[in-house]
Amino acid sequence: MRKSPNVIITGTPGVGKTVHCEQLAQETGLRHLSINQVAKDRECYDGYDEERKSWIVDEDKLLDAIEDEVLQGGYLIDWHACDLFPKSWIDLVVVLRCPSTSIFHDRLSARGYKDDKLQENLDAEIFGLLLEEAREAYDEEIVVELTSEKDDDVESNCERIVAWINAWKASQAENAD
Ligand code: DAT
């Protein structure tokens, strides 16, 4: 039994996963597990996609690399995909959304995304692909959609997630008694 929950923070690239995870890690002591970073550090790659200019993650290798740690609990799993993580590992899935296309467009441009890559991510956000993926992969009651447009949203979202984490820990402690 985990004493601390595992929370997936997911959403289209640029939606605010990193800013949320960094703040939540400070406030809760849960560890920020950036899957991008893990894949890089532990070489969980299965080739390079020339068209997208990005590495292709070998999901089996990645899961093997993080399994022992994640099963201990207490991780904020930060990635733009979520359905690869086994249900039994995960206690909450937060899908961040940016409903304003203009704000989202500006964020992606500021990152240097152009043309196809920019359009692909804008479309993914408009159609809510990550939310659909999360709802298909996990039980409805553990999937939460939160808006991430402004600084204030980061504050209020983190407040909600911290409250949820504390409630989860309290209920685990009660069950253990
Ligand atoms: P991700 O990790 O999902 O790719 P990020 O956390 O790096 O996204 O954020 C991308 C940029 O957008 C970064 O400059 C911070 C900004 N941003 C994200 N969410 C925001 C919000 N709710 N309010 C203000 N800025 C935000």
XYZ file of C-alpha atoms and ligand atoms in Angstrom:
203
model
C 0.000 0.000 0.000
C 1.328 3.422 -0.977
C 1.434 6.072 1.733
C 1.618 8.859 -0.799
C -0.295 8.969 -4.094
C 0.951 8.918 -7.665
C -0.527 11.754 -9.682
C -0.273 12.092 -13.459
C -0.132 15.712 -14.648
C -0.830 15.536 -18.352
C -1.950 17.711 -21.266
C -0.769 18.970 -24.642
C 2.824 20.300 -24.665
C 2.767 23.925 -23.455
C -0.331 23.590 -21.309
C 1.550 24.093 -18.028
C 2.568 20.651 -16.751
C 6.055 21.740 -15.692
C 4.931 24.876 -13.846
C 2.266 22.914 -11.992
C 4.593 20.028 -11.093
C 7.319 22.353 -9.835
C 4.922 24.205 -7.565
C 3.241 20.999 -6.370
C 6.595 19.370 -5.625
C 7.488 22.322 -3.399
C 4.166 22.322 -1.622
C 3.687 18.593 -1.128
C 7.110 16.931 -1.123
C 5.939 14.632 -3.933
C 8.673 14.157 -6.516
C 8.440 15.635 -10.003
C 9.050 12.832 -12.483
C 9.527 14.467 -15.862
C 9.188 11.601 -18.322
C 11.088 13.591 -20.954
C 14.013 13.830 -18.587
C 13.832 10.181 -17.493
C 13.725 8.984 -21.099
C 16.776 11.119 -21.837
C 18.745 10.193 -18.704
C 18.032 6.477 -18.945
C 18.106 6.226 -22.721
C 14.633 4.812 -23.149
C 14.559 5.583 -26.855
C 13.555 3.606 -29.859
C 14.964 5.772 -32.637
C 14.605 9.339 -33.843
C 11.667 10.817 -35.731
C 13.248 13.046 -38.387
C 9.978 14.672 -39.361
C 9.067 15.745 -35.838
C 12.646 16.280 -34.777
C 12.096 14.320 -31.609
C 13.156 11.050 -30.048
C 10.696 8.157 -29.988
C 10.232 6.813 -26.483
C 10.411 3.056 -25.942
C 7.473 2.715 -23.556
C 8.335 -0.765 -22.259
C 11.860 0.305 -21.442
C 10.556 3.450 -19.792
C 8.060 1.584 -17.611
C 10.767 -0.883 -16.559
C 13.060 2.013 -15.694
C 10.572 3.742 -13.368
C 8.506 0.862 -11.992
C 10.371 0.260 -8.716
C 10.342 3.940 -7.803
C 6.787 4.705 -8.841
C 5.358 1.734 -6.974
C 6.663 3.315 -3.753
C 4.225 6.201 -4.342
C 4.669 9.955 -4.070
C 5.309 10.888 -7.708
C 4.026 13.667 -9.944
C 4.286 12.068 -13.365
C 4.671 14.783 -16.004
C 4.083 13.773 -19.608
C 2.014 14.546 -22.681
C 0.652 11.003 -22.762
C -0.872 9.010 -19.969
C -2.418 5.769 -21.139
C 0.804 3.773 -20.954
C 0.956 3.815 -17.138
C -0.799 0.793 -15.594
C -4.016 1.687 -13.774
C -2.732 0.092 -10.578
C 0.126 2.630 -10.414
C -2.055 5.721 -10.588
C -4.273 7.450 -8.009
C -5.209 10.704 -9.776
C -4.970 11.990 -13.354
C -4.991 15.759 -13.848
C -5.542 16.901 -17.438
C -4.569 20.546 -17.875
C -6.381 22.522 -20.563
C -5.898 25.905 -22.205
C -9.268 26.836 -23.733
C -7.995 30.121 -25.201
C -6.505 29.263 -28.587
C -4.752 32.630 -28.806
C -3.003 32.221 -25.436
C -2.021 28.685 -26.362
C -0.815 29.718 -29.807
C 1.404 32.413 -28.272
C 2.902 29.946 -25.781
C 3.776 27.467 -28.509
C 5.247 30.200 -30.731
C 7.338 31.461 -27.810
C 8.736 27.948 -27.580
C 9.808 28.110 -31.187
C 7.165 25.703 -32.476
C 6.296 26.401 -36.099
C 4.082 25.193 -38.927
C 3.038 21.539 -38.625
C 4.273 21.071 -35.070
C 2.436 24.176 -33.881
C -0.765 23.253 -35.720
C -0.659 19.652 -34.534
C -0.450 20.729 -30.895
C -3.117 23.418 -31.318
C -5.466 20.847 -32.852
C -4.718 18.324 -30.102
C -5.656 20.951 -27.509
C -8.794 22.149 -29.329
C -10.081 18.578 -29.701
C -9.140 17.626 -26.148
C -7.221 14.535 -27.244
C -5.395 14.090 -23.949
C -8.612 14.306 -21.953
C -10.149 11.647 -24.161
C -7.080 9.444 -23.762
C -7.191 9.848 -19.964
C -10.912 9.072 -19.795
C -10.455 5.950 -21.886
C -7.517 4.674 -19.861
C -8.584 5.386 -16.254
C -11.712 5.270 -14.102
C -13.821 8.354 -14.589
C -13.699 9.369 -10.931
C -9.918 9.775 -10.850
C -9.680 11.959 -13.980
C -9.890 15.726 -13.378
C -9.815 18.452 -16.029
C -8.395 21.822 -14.898
C -7.940 25.102 -16.777
C -4.413 26.484 -17.126
C -4.626 29.876 -18.816
C -3.439 32.400 -16.247
C -1.106 32.575 -13.260
C -4.121 32.552 -10.940
C -5.169 29.211 -12.430
C -1.851 27.670 -11.381
C -2.484 28.837 -7.813
C -6.045 27.574 -7.623
C -5.277 24.300 -9.396
C -2.372 23.566 -7.060
C -4.559 24.367 -4.067
C -7.130 21.839 -5.264
C -4.568 19.170 -6.014
C -2.833 19.661 -2.644
C -6.194 19.313 -0.880
C -6.873 16.136 -2.833
C -3.420 14.692 -1.983
C -3.948 15.443 1.711
C -7.379 13.815 1.665
C -5.950 10.752 -0.081
C -3.193 10.421 2.527
C -5.674 10.808 5.368
C -7.946 8.118 3.978
C -5.009 5.742 3.464
C -3.895 6.318 7.052
C -7.432 5.606 8.258
C -7.617 2.402 6.222
C -4.266 1.274 7.611
C -5.514 1.611 11.210
P 4.375 21.922 -20.412
O 5.269 21.400 -19.305
O 2.974 21.401 -20.330
O 4.954 21.745 -21.777
P 5.083 24.490 -19.303
O 4.779 24.302 -17.857
O 6.520 24.401 -19.730
O 4.214 23.496 -20.197
O 4.460 25.888 -19.734
C 4.700 26.443 -21.031
C 4.772 27.967 -20.930
O 3.474 28.474 -20.648
C 5.685 28.472 -19.831
O 6.303 29.646 -20.300
C 4.756 28.820 -18.701
C 3.483 29.194 -19.418
N 2.263 28.794 -18.671
C 1.771 27.544 -18.565
N 0.645 27.537 -17.830
C 0.417 28.826 -17.475
C -0.614 29.471 -16.726
N -1.647 28.803 -16.182
N -0.512 30.804 -16.532
C 0.530 31.492 -17.058
N 1.516 30.949 -17.797
C 1.458 29.627 -17.999
